[in-house]
């Protein structure tokens, strides 16, 4: 940090976020944040990424934070921040650490209650802070006296709790000298802490379940990734004695190429062998489980509490026993110590195939969801960033056994369609523009956020975008309104869309298996530009997992 920047409130804020690992700041300019944007442009470690709208910016920041561990979004007051709040709410639901910085009217305007533009014109300038407090773990409007303390408090809370935070910066505070001493930069990782006796008590209780003959399955969810325990988890799983499954939200968190991987567990919707491996073993170890309807087969999980070792970011359970303050890191370290390494012959067997579905040989076969995902399962490579938008795309992905070292960008909890396109771009910026990214998104979802293809092209990113054209909101058709007009969308000339948005993209369209195979091979040869593939499937064609899920949702919606 430079002493010059640390001497001002806005400079202090920018240096704090840079110290936390942020290198790209997302958002949209507005008159209340322009002075701050000047300082972002001048900052040696930060780069401004201007988006087509604030919602897309929030989605892109979310994807960035999933790989980087922290992201920053900047909008203007009122109209800008409310446009972004859906994306921020999604980050809250999915436990993604995004800091939302809002350029606000001056302190004098707010003190006098002046009805300025972008406000509700009622003189109350607290509306938007109160709204933000509902979807953040920490929020504040900065003042001259408490700016340093509030910046550090909010940033530290975001990094610790892995939830969004909110800071409103009145425009007259930009460049104003800061007050207060500079403390240590907030830590970016999840604290291991020292729980002492509680860790020992947890270990002893877990050991009583994990006897020498116990059959054990580890069930992994998304909080394991958010709280940075993948290395500890991988070390535990590679001891060879354990089977491992993931929830839908946990897709991609573990290495699915491991022999121990048995599949995706989603309550009663699960494949019978996966359900047996999770529900009928002696002990199930739940790592960062997040219970919501689409993650539990409509709340149909059948894991007996007495056989569950549950580990969460700030506590652990063994059966009915609760151990407050035991972190994911500590619990995994203890479990790795308790579980003996098995002989290779003891390791659970797993099917070597990575993809499922028919392998039809006739190139003229019309495309179906099963054929599409069979080919995409083969197309994915180790190290890919794979984004699957909610709907047929995400539920198609669930059926694929993924290669090693992939990152999955998805949002099954919040389930906001259109999220995937901006999010995969943010993830690619956080990782490396050269790391291959593959997005699968439906035509209805893409119409919400497709403007961001222009941003993707401007930033020199080259994802593979697979657009599933099934003529409308097929996931909604499956729940209700199989042929209803409200599930229809306008039909676009998708082959013309990338060019219209300023992208020098390689485009292709596939209606048959042969056309799909040819297109995937051709697109793989172009790594320097966006690859845009439109695949045509029937509007009533569903992956089986989605069909089962939609049936469960429809039943719950009528009870």
PDB file of C-alpha atoms in Angstrom, residues 21-311:
ATOM      1  CA  UNK A  21      -6.408 -10.386  -3.653  1.00  0.00           C
ATOM      2  CA  UNK A  22      -8.821  -8.475  -5.884  1.00  0.00           C
ATOM      3  CA  UNK A  23      -7.407  -7.434  -9.260  1.00  0.00           C
ATOM      4  CA  UNK A  24     -10.618  -6.757 -11.226  1.00  0.00           C
ATOM      5  CA  UNK A  25     -13.516  -4.559 -10.133  1.00  0.00           C
ATOM      6  CA  UNK A  26     -16.897  -5.032 -11.834  1.00  0.00           C
ATOM      7  CA  UNK A  27     -19.755  -2.626 -12.282  1.00  0.00           C
ATOM      8  CA  UNK A  28     -21.452   0.192 -14.167  1.00  0.00           C
ATOM      9  CA  UNK A  29     -20.670   3.935 -13.928  1.00  0.00           C
ATOM     10  CA  UNK A  30     -23.157   6.438 -12.528  1.00  0.00           C
ATOM     11  CA  UNK A  31     -22.752  10.038 -11.441  1.00  0.00           C
ATOM     12  CA  UNK A  32     -22.464   9.196  -7.728  1.00  0.00           C
ATOM     13  CA  UNK A  33     -19.543   6.781  -8.258  1.00  0.00           C
ATOM     14  CA  UNK A  34     -17.544   8.506 -11.016  1.00  0.00           C
ATOM     15  CA  UNK A  35     -14.934  10.038  -8.714  1.00  0.00           C
ATOM     16  CA  UNK A  36     -14.297   6.607  -7.211  1.00  0.00           C
ATOM     17  CA  UNK A  37     -13.964   5.104 -10.693  1.00  0.00           C
ATOM     18  CA  UNK A  38     -11.240   7.638 -11.457  1.00  0.00           C
ATOM     19  CA  UNK A  39      -9.311   6.306  -8.479  1.00  0.00           C
ATOM     20  CA  UNK A  40      -9.872   2.691  -9.544  1.00  0.00           C
ATOM     21  CA  UNK A  41      -8.503   3.559 -12.985  1.00  0.00           C
ATOM     22  CA  UNK A  42      -5.409   5.078 -11.367  1.00  0.00           C
ATOM     23  CA  UNK A  43      -4.802   2.242  -8.912  1.00  0.00           C
ATOM     24  CA  UNK A  44      -1.740   0.159  -9.864  1.00  0.00           C
ATOM     25  CA  UNK A  45      -3.268  -3.193  -8.845  1.00  0.00           C
ATOM     26  CA  UNK A  46      -6.901  -2.805  -9.895  1.00  0.00           C
ATOM     27  CA  UNK A  47      -8.550  -3.007 -13.296  1.00  0.00           C
ATOM     28  CA  UNK A  48     -12.075  -1.774 -14.016  1.00  0.00           C
ATOM     29  CA  UNK A  49     -14.365  -4.192 -15.884  1.00  0.00           C
ATOM     30  CA  UNK A  50     -17.384  -2.278 -17.133  1.00  0.00           C
ATOM     31  CA  UNK A  51     -20.504  -4.377 -17.623  1.00  0.00           C
ATOM     32  CA  UNK A  52     -23.646  -4.045 -19.731  1.00  0.00           C
ATOM     33  CA  UNK A  53     -25.815  -3.705 -16.621  1.00  0.00           C
ATOM     34  CA  UNK A  54     -25.523  -4.016 -12.862  1.00  0.00           C
ATOM     35  CA  UNK A  55     -27.200  -7.415 -12.589  1.00  0.00           C
ATOM     36  CA  UNK A  56     -24.677  -8.897 -15.006  1.00  0.00           C
ATOM     37  CA  UNK A  57     -21.890  -7.197 -13.051  1.00  0.00           C
ATOM     38  CA  UNK A  58     -23.096  -8.860  -9.844  1.00  0.00           C
ATOM     39  CA  UNK A  59     -23.178 -12.247 -11.562  1.00  0.00           C
ATOM     40  CA  UNK A  60     -19.684 -11.716 -12.968  1.00  0.00           C
ATOM     41  CA  UNK A  61     -18.375 -10.708  -9.540  1.00  0.00           C
ATOM     42  CA  UNK A  62     -19.942 -13.860  -8.079  1.00  0.00           C
ATOM     43  CA  UNK A  63     -18.131 -16.082 -10.583  1.00  0.00           C
ATOM     44  CA  UNK A  64     -14.879 -14.223  -9.927  1.00  0.00           C
ATOM     45  CA  UNK A  65     -15.219 -14.667  -6.164  1.00  0.00           C
ATOM     46  CA  UNK A  66     -15.778 -18.407  -6.476  1.00  0.00           C
ATOM     47  CA  UNK A  67     -12.283 -18.848  -7.882  1.00  0.00           C
ATOM     48  CA  UNK A  68     -10.518 -15.837  -6.362  1.00  0.00           C
ATOM     49  CA  UNK A  69     -12.016 -16.002  -2.874  1.00  0.00           C
ATOM     50  CA  UNK A  70     -13.233 -12.379  -2.933  1.00  0.00           C
ATOM     51  CA  UNK A  71     -14.721  -9.951  -5.459  1.00  0.00           C
ATOM     52  CA  UNK A  72     -15.813  -6.315  -5.605  1.00  0.00           C
ATOM     53  CA  UNK A  73     -18.794  -4.788  -7.391  1.00  0.00           C
ATOM     54  CA  UNK A  74     -19.269  -1.012  -7.761  1.00  0.00           C
ATOM     55  CA  UNK A  75     -22.599   0.569  -8.678  1.00  0.00           C
ATOM     56  CA  UNK A  76     -24.301   3.885  -8.295  1.00  0.00           C
ATOM     57  CA  UNK A  77     -26.950   4.733  -5.723  1.00  0.00           C
ATOM     58  CA  UNK A  78     -30.547   3.543  -5.971  1.00  0.00           C
ATOM     59  CA  UNK A  79     -31.122   2.467  -9.544  1.00  0.00           C
ATOM     60  CA  UNK A  80     -27.731   0.792  -9.855  1.00  0.00           C
ATOM     61  CA  UNK A  81     -27.652  -1.022  -6.555  1.00  0.00           C
ATOM     62  CA  UNK A  82     -31.244  -2.230  -6.831  1.00  0.00           C
ATOM     63  CA  UNK A  83     -30.501  -3.586 -10.299  1.00  0.00           C
ATOM     64  CA  UNK A  84     -27.644  -5.577  -8.743  1.00  0.00           C
ATOM     65  CA  UNK A  85     -29.444  -6.777  -5.635  1.00  0.00           C
ATOM     66  CA  UNK A  86     -30.722  -9.997  -7.227  1.00  0.00           C
ATOM     67  CA  UNK A  87     -27.142 -11.020  -7.936  1.00  0.00           C
ATOM     68  CA  UNK A  88     -26.041 -10.042  -4.428  1.00  0.00           C
ATOM     69  CA  UNK A  89     -28.905 -12.044  -2.941  1.00  0.00           C
ATOM     70  CA  UNK A  90     -27.748 -15.033  -4.968  1.00  0.00           C
ATOM     71  CA  UNK A  91     -24.239 -14.628  -3.581  1.00  0.00           C
ATOM     72  CA  UNK A  92     -25.715 -14.529  -0.084  1.00  0.00           C
ATOM     73  CA  UNK A  93     -27.766 -17.686  -0.633  1.00  0.00           C
ATOM     74  CA  UNK A  94     -24.805 -19.490  -2.187  1.00  0.00           C
ATOM     75  CA  UNK A  95     -22.210 -18.206   0.333  1.00  0.00           C
ATOM     76  CA  UNK A  96     -20.033 -16.236  -2.085  1.00  0.00           C
ATOM     77  CA  UNK A  97     -17.901 -13.337  -0.725  1.00  0.00           C
ATOM     78  CA  UNK A  98     -18.692 -10.254  -2.838  1.00  0.00           C
ATOM     79  CA  UNK A  99     -18.263  -6.698  -1.557  1.00  0.00           C
ATOM     80  CA  UNK A 100     -20.798  -4.258  -3.038  1.00  0.00           C
ATOM     81  CA  UNK A 101     -19.527  -0.661  -3.010  1.00  0.00           C
ATOM     82  CA  UNK A 102     -22.146   1.973  -3.802  1.00  0.00           C
ATOM     83  CA  UNK A 103     -21.410   5.556  -4.791  1.00  0.00           C
ATOM     84  CA  UNK A 104     -23.942   7.600  -2.777  1.00  0.00           C
ATOM     85  CA  UNK A 105     -25.074  11.250  -2.666  1.00  0.00           C
ATOM     86  CA  UNK A 106     -23.037  13.621  -0.519  1.00  0.00           C
ATOM     87  CA  UNK A 107     -23.386  13.702   3.249  1.00  0.00           C
ATOM     88  CA  UNK A 108     -25.083  17.102   3.054  1.00  0.00           C
ATOM     89  CA  UNK A 109     -27.712  15.864   0.593  1.00  0.00           C
ATOM     90  CA  UNK A 110     -28.446  12.904   2.844  1.00  0.00           C
ATOM     91  CA  UNK A 111     -28.453  15.046   6.034  1.00  0.00           C
ATOM     92  CA  UNK A 112     -30.963  17.480   4.556  1.00  0.00           C
ATOM     93  CA  UNK A 113     -33.125  14.722   3.079  1.00  0.00           C
ATOM     94  CA  UNK A 114     -33.074  16.254  -0.387  1.00  0.00           C
ATOM     95  CA  UNK A 115     -35.152  14.341  -2.977  1.00  0.00           C
ATOM     96  CA  UNK A 116     -32.372  13.860  -5.535  1.00  0.00           C
ATOM     97  CA  UNK A 117     -32.464  11.647  -8.621  1.00  0.00           C
ATOM     98  CA  UNK A 118     -32.020   7.875  -8.153  1.00  0.00           C
ATOM     99  CA  UNK A 119     -33.680   8.176  -4.737  1.00  0.00           C
ATOM    100  CA  UNK A 120     -37.319   7.427  -3.917  1.00  0.00           C
ATOM    101  CA  UNK A 121     -37.877  11.212  -3.765  1.00  0.00           C
ATOM    102  CA  UNK A 122     -39.220  11.020  -0.203  1.00  0.00           C
ATOM    103  CA  UNK A 123     -36.159  12.396   1.589  1.00  0.00           C
ATOM    104  CA  UNK A 124     -35.327   9.084   3.280  1.00  0.00           C
ATOM    105  CA  UNK A 125     -31.811   8.086   2.246  1.00  0.00           C
ATOM    106  CA  UNK A 126     -31.769   4.960   4.388  1.00  0.00           C
ATOM    107  CA  UNK A 127     -34.003   2.837   2.162  1.00  0.00           C
ATOM    108  CA  UNK A 128     -31.221   1.159   0.208  1.00  0.00           C
ATOM    109  CA  UNK A 129     -28.947   0.470   3.169  1.00  0.00           C
ATOM    110  CA  UNK A 130     -31.871  -1.265   4.868  1.00  0.00           C
ATOM    111  CA  UNK A 131     -32.521  -3.310   1.733  1.00  0.00           C
ATOM    112  CA  UNK A 132     -28.847  -4.272   1.550  1.00  0.00           C
ATOM    113  CA  UNK A 133     -28.835  -5.402   5.164  1.00  0.00           C
ATOM    114  CA  UNK A 134     -31.277  -8.166   4.232  1.00  0.00           C
ATOM    115  CA  UNK A 135     -28.836  -9.817   1.797  1.00  0.00           C
ATOM    116  CA  UNK A 136     -25.416  -9.109   3.323  1.00  0.00           C
ATOM    117  CA  UNK A 137     -23.473 -10.213   6.385  1.00  0.00           C
ATOM    118  CA  UNK A 138     -22.226  -6.670   7.116  1.00  0.00           C
ATOM    119  CA  UNK A 139     -23.289  -3.253   5.792  1.00  0.00           C
ATOM    120  CA  UNK A 140     -22.478   0.381   6.485  1.00  0.00           C
ATOM    121  CA  UNK A 141     -22.663   3.887   5.098  1.00  0.00           C
ATOM    122  CA  UNK A 142     -19.206   5.373   5.524  1.00  0.00           C
ATOM    123  CA  UNK A 143     -18.625   8.494   7.572  1.00  0.00           C
ATOM    124  CA  UNK A 144     -15.529  10.629   7.856  1.00  0.00           C
ATOM    125  CA  UNK A 145     -15.024   9.637  11.495  1.00  0.00           C
ATOM    126  CA  UNK A 146     -15.551   5.865  11.209  1.00  0.00           C
ATOM    127  CA  UNK A 147     -14.549   5.070   7.619  1.00  0.00           C
ATOM    128  CA  UNK A 148     -11.390   3.121   8.438  1.00  0.00           C
ATOM    129  CA  UNK A 149     -13.051   1.039  11.131  1.00  0.00           C
ATOM    130  CA  UNK A 150     -16.128   0.310   9.024  1.00  0.00           C
ATOM    131  CA  UNK A 151     -14.123  -0.637   5.924  1.00  0.00           C
ATOM    132  CA  UNK A 152     -12.058  -3.090   7.947  1.00  0.00           C
ATOM    133  CA  UNK A 153     -15.090  -4.484   9.774  1.00  0.00           C
ATOM    134  CA  UNK A 154     -17.127  -5.117   6.633  1.00  0.00           C
ATOM    135  CA  UNK A 155     -14.249  -6.535   4.574  1.00  0.00           C
ATOM    136  CA  UNK A 156     -13.150  -8.822   7.417  1.00  0.00           C
ATOM    137  CA  UNK A 157     -16.699 -10.083   7.936  1.00  0.00           C
ATOM    138  CA  UNK A 158     -17.135 -10.842   4.230  1.00  0.00           C
ATOM    139  CA  UNK A 159     -13.886 -12.799   4.134  1.00  0.00           C
ATOM    140  CA  UNK A 160     -14.685 -14.709   7.293  1.00  0.00           C
ATOM    141  CA  UNK A 161     -18.345 -15.553   6.665  1.00  0.00           C
ATOM    142  CA  UNK A 162     -18.135 -15.979   2.878  1.00  0.00           C
ATOM    143  CA  UNK A 163     -21.211 -13.811   2.350  1.00  0.00           C
ATOM    144  CA  UNK A 164     -21.652 -10.453   0.579  1.00  0.00           C
ATOM    145  CA  UNK A 165     -21.003  -7.113   2.261  1.00  0.00           C
ATOM    146  CA  UNK A 166     -22.116  -3.551   1.474  1.00  0.00           C
ATOM    147  CA  UNK A 167     -20.413  -0.169   1.758  1.00  0.00           C
ATOM    148  CA  UNK A 168     -22.067   3.094   0.701  1.00  0.00           C
ATOM    149  CA  UNK A 169     -19.461   5.756  -0.024  1.00  0.00           C
ATOM    150  CA  UNK A 170     -20.850   9.329  -0.137  1.00  0.00           C
ATOM    151  CA  UNK A 171     -19.307  11.039  -3.143  1.00  0.00           C
ATOM    152  CA  UNK A 172     -17.829  13.885  -1.075  1.00  0.00           C
ATOM    153  CA  UNK A 173     -15.742  11.393   0.938  1.00  0.00           C
ATOM    154  CA  UNK A 174     -13.766  10.316  -2.128  1.00  0.00           C
ATOM    155  CA  UNK A 175     -10.261  11.724  -1.746  1.00  0.00           C
ATOM    156  CA  UNK A 176     -10.958  13.064   1.745  1.00  0.00           C
ATOM    157  CA  UNK A 177      -8.171  12.451   4.297  1.00  0.00           C
ATOM    158  CA  UNK A 178      -8.803   9.383   6.406  1.00  0.00           C
ATOM    159  CA  UNK A 179      -8.853   9.354  10.179  1.00  0.00           C
ATOM    160  CA  UNK A 180      -7.553   6.580  12.420  1.00  0.00           C
ATOM    161  CA  UNK A 181      -4.621   4.222  12.493  1.00  0.00           C
ATOM    162  CA  UNK A 182      -4.111   1.563   9.859  1.00  0.00           C
ATOM    163  CA  UNK A 183      -4.475  -1.949  11.238  1.00  0.00           C
ATOM    164  CA  UNK A 184      -3.402  -5.286   9.748  1.00  0.00           C
ATOM    165  CA  UNK A 185      -5.123  -6.294   6.526  1.00  0.00           C
ATOM    166  CA  UNK A 186      -8.112  -8.609   7.025  1.00  0.00           C
ATOM    167  CA  UNK A 187      -7.249 -12.280   6.561  1.00  0.00           C
ATOM    168  CA  UNK A 188      -8.494 -13.811   3.317  1.00  0.00           C
ATOM    169  CA  UNK A 189      -8.898 -17.427   4.409  1.00  0.00           C
ATOM    170  CA  UNK A 190     -11.117 -19.333   6.808  1.00  0.00           C
ATOM    171  CA  UNK A 191      -9.598 -19.306  10.269  1.00  0.00           C
ATOM    172  CA  UNK A 192      -8.451 -22.569  11.806  1.00  0.00           C
ATOM    173  CA  UNK A 193      -8.563 -21.044  15.276  1.00  0.00           C
ATOM    174  CA  UNK A 194      -7.816 -22.900  18.486  1.00  0.00           C
ATOM    175  CA  UNK A 195     -10.764 -24.827  19.877  1.00  0.00           C
ATOM    176  CA  UNK A 196      -8.639 -26.927  22.234  1.00  0.00           C
ATOM    177  CA  UNK A 197     -10.848 -29.207  24.291  1.00  0.00           C
ATOM    178  CA  UNK A 198     -13.714 -28.968  21.794  1.00  0.00           C
ATOM    179  CA  UNK A 199     -11.556 -30.390  18.985  1.00  0.00           C
ATOM    180  CA  UNK A 200     -10.391 -33.189  21.268  1.00  0.00           C
ATOM    181  CA  UNK A 201     -13.967 -33.957  22.309  1.00  0.00           C
ATOM    182  CA  UNK A 202     -15.096 -33.987  18.680  1.00  0.00           C
ATOM    183  CA  UNK A 203     -12.236 -36.313  17.763  1.00  0.00           C
ATOM    184  CA  UNK A 204     -13.072 -38.741  20.544  1.00  0.00           C
ATOM    185  CA  UNK A 205     -16.763 -38.810  19.622  1.00  0.00           C
ATOM    186  CA  UNK A 206     -15.973 -39.326  15.925  1.00  0.00           C
ATOM    187  CA  UNK A 207     -13.526 -42.128  16.758  1.00  0.00           C
ATOM    188  CA  UNK A 208     -16.271 -44.067  18.510  1.00  0.00           C
ATOM    189  CA  UNK A 209     -18.263 -44.146  15.245  1.00  0.00           C
ATOM    190  CA  UNK A 210     -15.283 -44.715  12.961  1.00  0.00           C
ATOM    191  CA  UNK A 211     -14.283 -48.127  14.281  1.00  0.00           C
ATOM    192  CA  UNK A 212     -12.084 -50.438  12.252  1.00  0.00           C
ATOM    193  CA  UNK A 213     -14.912 -52.173  10.445  1.00  0.00           C
ATOM    194  CA  UNK A 214     -17.111 -49.167   9.698  1.00  0.00           C
ATOM    195  CA  UNK A 215     -18.225 -48.568   6.122  1.00  0.00           C
ATOM    196  CA  UNK A 216     -17.964 -44.818   5.578  1.00  0.00           C
ATOM    197  CA  UNK A 217     -19.155 -42.443   2.856  1.00  0.00           C
ATOM    198  CA  UNK A 218     -18.195 -38.768   2.683  1.00  0.00           C
ATOM    199  CA  UNK A 219     -20.953 -36.506   1.316  1.00  0.00           C
ATOM    200  CA  UNK A 220     -19.550 -33.190   0.098  1.00  0.00           C
ATOM    201  CA  UNK A 221     -21.359 -29.903  -0.511  1.00  0.00           C
ATOM    202  CA  UNK A 222     -20.487 -26.402  -1.700  1.00  0.00           C
ATOM    203  CA  UNK A 223     -19.306 -24.931   1.619  1.00  0.00           C
ATOM    204  CA  UNK A 224     -16.200 -27.101   1.387  1.00  0.00           C
ATOM    205  CA  UNK A 225     -15.142 -25.071  -1.647  1.00  0.00           C
ATOM    206  CA  UNK A 226     -16.217 -21.698  -0.247  1.00  0.00           C
ATOM    207  CA  UNK A 227     -14.241 -22.186   2.962  1.00  0.00           C
ATOM    208  CA  UNK A 228     -11.099 -23.428   1.257  1.00  0.00           C
ATOM    209  CA  UNK A 229     -10.765 -27.004   2.512  1.00  0.00           C
ATOM    210  CA  UNK A 230     -10.358 -28.805  -0.803  1.00  0.00           C
ATOM    211  CA  UNK A 231      -6.760 -29.826  -0.056  1.00  0.00           C
ATOM    212  CA  UNK A 232      -7.644 -31.271   3.347  1.00  0.00           C
ATOM    213  CA  UNK A 233     -10.674 -33.011   1.857  1.00  0.00           C
ATOM    214  CA  UNK A 234      -8.645 -34.468  -0.991  1.00  0.00           C
ATOM    215  CA  UNK A 235      -6.039 -35.776   1.456  1.00  0.00           C
ATOM    216  CA  UNK A 236      -8.772 -37.528   3.435  1.00  0.00           C
ATOM    217  CA  UNK A 237     -10.398 -39.062   0.365  1.00  0.00           C
ATOM    218  CA  UNK A 238      -7.118 -40.367  -1.048  1.00  0.00           C
ATOM    219  CA  UNK A 239      -6.560 -42.534   2.004  1.00  0.00           C
ATOM    220  CA  UNK A 240      -8.610 -45.042   0.053  1.00  0.00           C
ATOM    221  CA  UNK A 241     -10.972 -46.418   2.681  1.00  0.00           C
ATOM    222  CA  UNK A 242     -13.859 -44.048   2.028  1.00  0.00           C
ATOM    223  CA  UNK A 243     -16.486 -43.681  -0.651  1.00  0.00           C
ATOM    224  CA  UNK A 244     -17.424 -40.134  -1.664  1.00  0.00           C
ATOM    225  CA  UNK A 245     -20.567 -38.559  -3.117  1.00  0.00           C
ATOM    226  CA  UNK A 246     -21.537 -34.967  -3.774  1.00  0.00           C
ATOM    227  CA  UNK A 247     -24.807 -33.070  -3.557  1.00  0.00           C
ATOM    228  CA  UNK A 248     -26.027 -31.115  -6.595  1.00  0.00           C
ATOM    229  CA  UNK A 249     -24.562 -27.924  -5.061  1.00  0.00           C
ATOM    230  CA  UNK A 250     -21.310 -29.771  -4.420  1.00  0.00           C
ATOM    231  CA  UNK A 251     -20.813 -30.807  -8.041  1.00  0.00           C
ATOM    232  CA  UNK A 252     -17.167 -30.295  -8.972  1.00  0.00           C
ATOM    233  CA  UNK A 253     -15.871 -29.833  -5.419  1.00  0.00           C
ATOM    234  CA  UNK A 254     -14.122 -33.224  -5.316  1.00  0.00           C
ATOM    235  CA  UNK A 255     -12.062 -35.028  -7.918  1.00  0.00           C
ATOM    236  CA  UNK A 256     -14.630 -37.214  -9.651  1.00  0.00           C
ATOM    237  CA  UNK A 257     -11.893 -39.240 -11.334  1.00  0.00           C
ATOM    238  CA  UNK A 258     -11.109 -40.840  -7.961  1.00  0.00           C
ATOM    239  CA  UNK A 259     -12.050 -44.542  -7.766  1.00  0.00           C
ATOM    240  CA  UNK A 260     -13.910 -43.704  -4.536  1.00  0.00           C
ATOM    241  CA  UNK A 261     -16.405 -41.382  -6.287  1.00  0.00           C
ATOM    242  CA  UNK A 262     -19.888 -42.915  -6.432  1.00  0.00           C
ATOM    243  CA  UNK A 263     -22.026 -40.072  -7.833  1.00  0.00           C
ATOM    244  CA  UNK A 264     -24.481 -37.308  -6.965  1.00  0.00           C
ATOM    245  CA  UNK A 265     -26.741 -37.717  -3.936  1.00  0.00           C
ATOM    246  CA  UNK A 266     -30.077 -35.898  -4.115  1.00  0.00           C
ATOM    247  CA  UNK A 267     -32.338 -37.720  -1.690  1.00  0.00           C
ATOM    248  CA  UNK A 268     -35.027 -39.875  -3.270  1.00  0.00           C
ATOM    249  CA  UNK A 269     -34.072 -38.612  -6.754  1.00  0.00           C
ATOM    250  CA  UNK A 270     -30.640 -40.257  -6.486  1.00  0.00           C
ATOM    251  CA  UNK A 271     -29.624 -43.350  -8.405  1.00  0.00           C
ATOM    252  CA  UNK A 272     -30.345 -46.386  -6.178  1.00  0.00           C
ATOM    253  CA  UNK A 273     -26.673 -47.342  -5.769  1.00  0.00           C
ATOM    254  CA  UNK A 274     -25.714 -43.801  -4.777  1.00  0.00           C
ATOM    255  CA  UNK A 275     -28.593 -43.561  -2.338  1.00  0.00           C
ATOM    256  CA  UNK A 276     -27.553 -46.853  -0.750  1.00  0.00           C
ATOM    257  CA  UNK A 277     -23.939 -45.682  -0.423  1.00  0.00           C
ATOM    258  CA  UNK A 278     -25.011 -42.540   1.436  1.00  0.00           C
ATOM    259  CA  UNK A 279     -27.970 -43.716   3.483  1.00  0.00           C
ATOM    260  CA  UNK A 280     -27.156 -47.356   4.319  1.00  0.00           C
ATOM    261  CA  UNK A 281     -23.482 -47.230   5.320  1.00  0.00           C
ATOM    262  CA  UNK A 282     -22.320 -47.320   8.942  1.00  0.00           C
ATOM    263  CA  UNK A 283     -21.213 -43.680   8.965  1.00  0.00           C
ATOM    264  CA  UNK A 284     -21.869 -40.707   6.693  1.00  0.00           C
ATOM    265  CA  UNK A 285     -19.520 -37.724   6.980  1.00  0.00           C
ATOM    266  CA  UNK A 286     -21.302 -34.600   5.751  1.00  0.00           C
ATOM    267  CA  UNK A 287     -18.892 -31.850   4.715  1.00  0.00           C
ATOM    268  CA  UNK A 288     -20.435 -28.366   4.526  1.00  0.00           C
ATOM    269  CA  UNK A 289     -23.952 -29.612   3.783  1.00  0.00           C
ATOM    270  CA  UNK A 290     -26.476 -26.990   2.644  1.00  0.00           C
ATOM    271  CA  UNK A 291     -30.073 -28.137   2.965  1.00  0.00           C
ATOM    272  CA  UNK A 292     -32.522 -26.784   0.419  1.00  0.00           C
ATOM    273  CA  UNK A 293     -35.183 -28.427  -1.689  1.00  0.00           C
ATOM    274  CA  UNK A 294     -33.164 -28.812  -4.902  1.00  0.00           C
ATOM    275  CA  UNK A 295     -30.181 -30.141  -2.952  1.00  0.00           C
ATOM    276  CA  UNK A 296     -32.083 -32.788  -1.008  1.00  0.00           C
ATOM    277  CA  UNK A 297     -34.525 -34.260  -3.512  1.00  0.00           C
ATOM    278  CA  UNK A 298     -37.328 -32.161  -2.056  1.00  0.00           C
ATOM    279  CA  UNK A 299     -36.250 -32.823   1.549  1.00  0.00           C
ATOM    280  CA  UNK A 300     -36.213 -36.598   1.050  1.00  0.00           C
ATOM    281  CA  UNK A 301     -32.749 -37.351   2.411  1.00  0.00           C
ATOM    282  CA  UNK A 302     -32.628 -40.509   4.505  1.00  0.00           C
ATOM    283  CA  UNK A 303     -29.409 -40.153   6.506  1.00  0.00           C
ATOM    284  CA  UNK A 304     -29.937 -41.196  10.103  1.00  0.00           C
ATOM    285  CA  UNK A 305     -28.737 -38.463  12.471  1.00  0.00           C
ATOM    286  CA  UNK A 306     -27.183 -41.023  14.806  1.00  0.00           C
ATOM    287  CA  UNK A 307     -24.798 -42.129  12.032  1.00  0.00           C
ATOM    288  CA  UNK A 308     -23.908 -38.647  10.740  1.00  0.00           C
ATOM    289  CA  UNK A 309     -20.689 -36.782  11.412  1.00  0.00           C
ATOM    290  CA  UNK A 310     -21.530 -33.268  10.225  1.00  0.00           C
ATOM    291  CA  UNK A 311     -18.863 -30.624   9.812  1.00  0.00           C
TER     292      UNK A 311
END
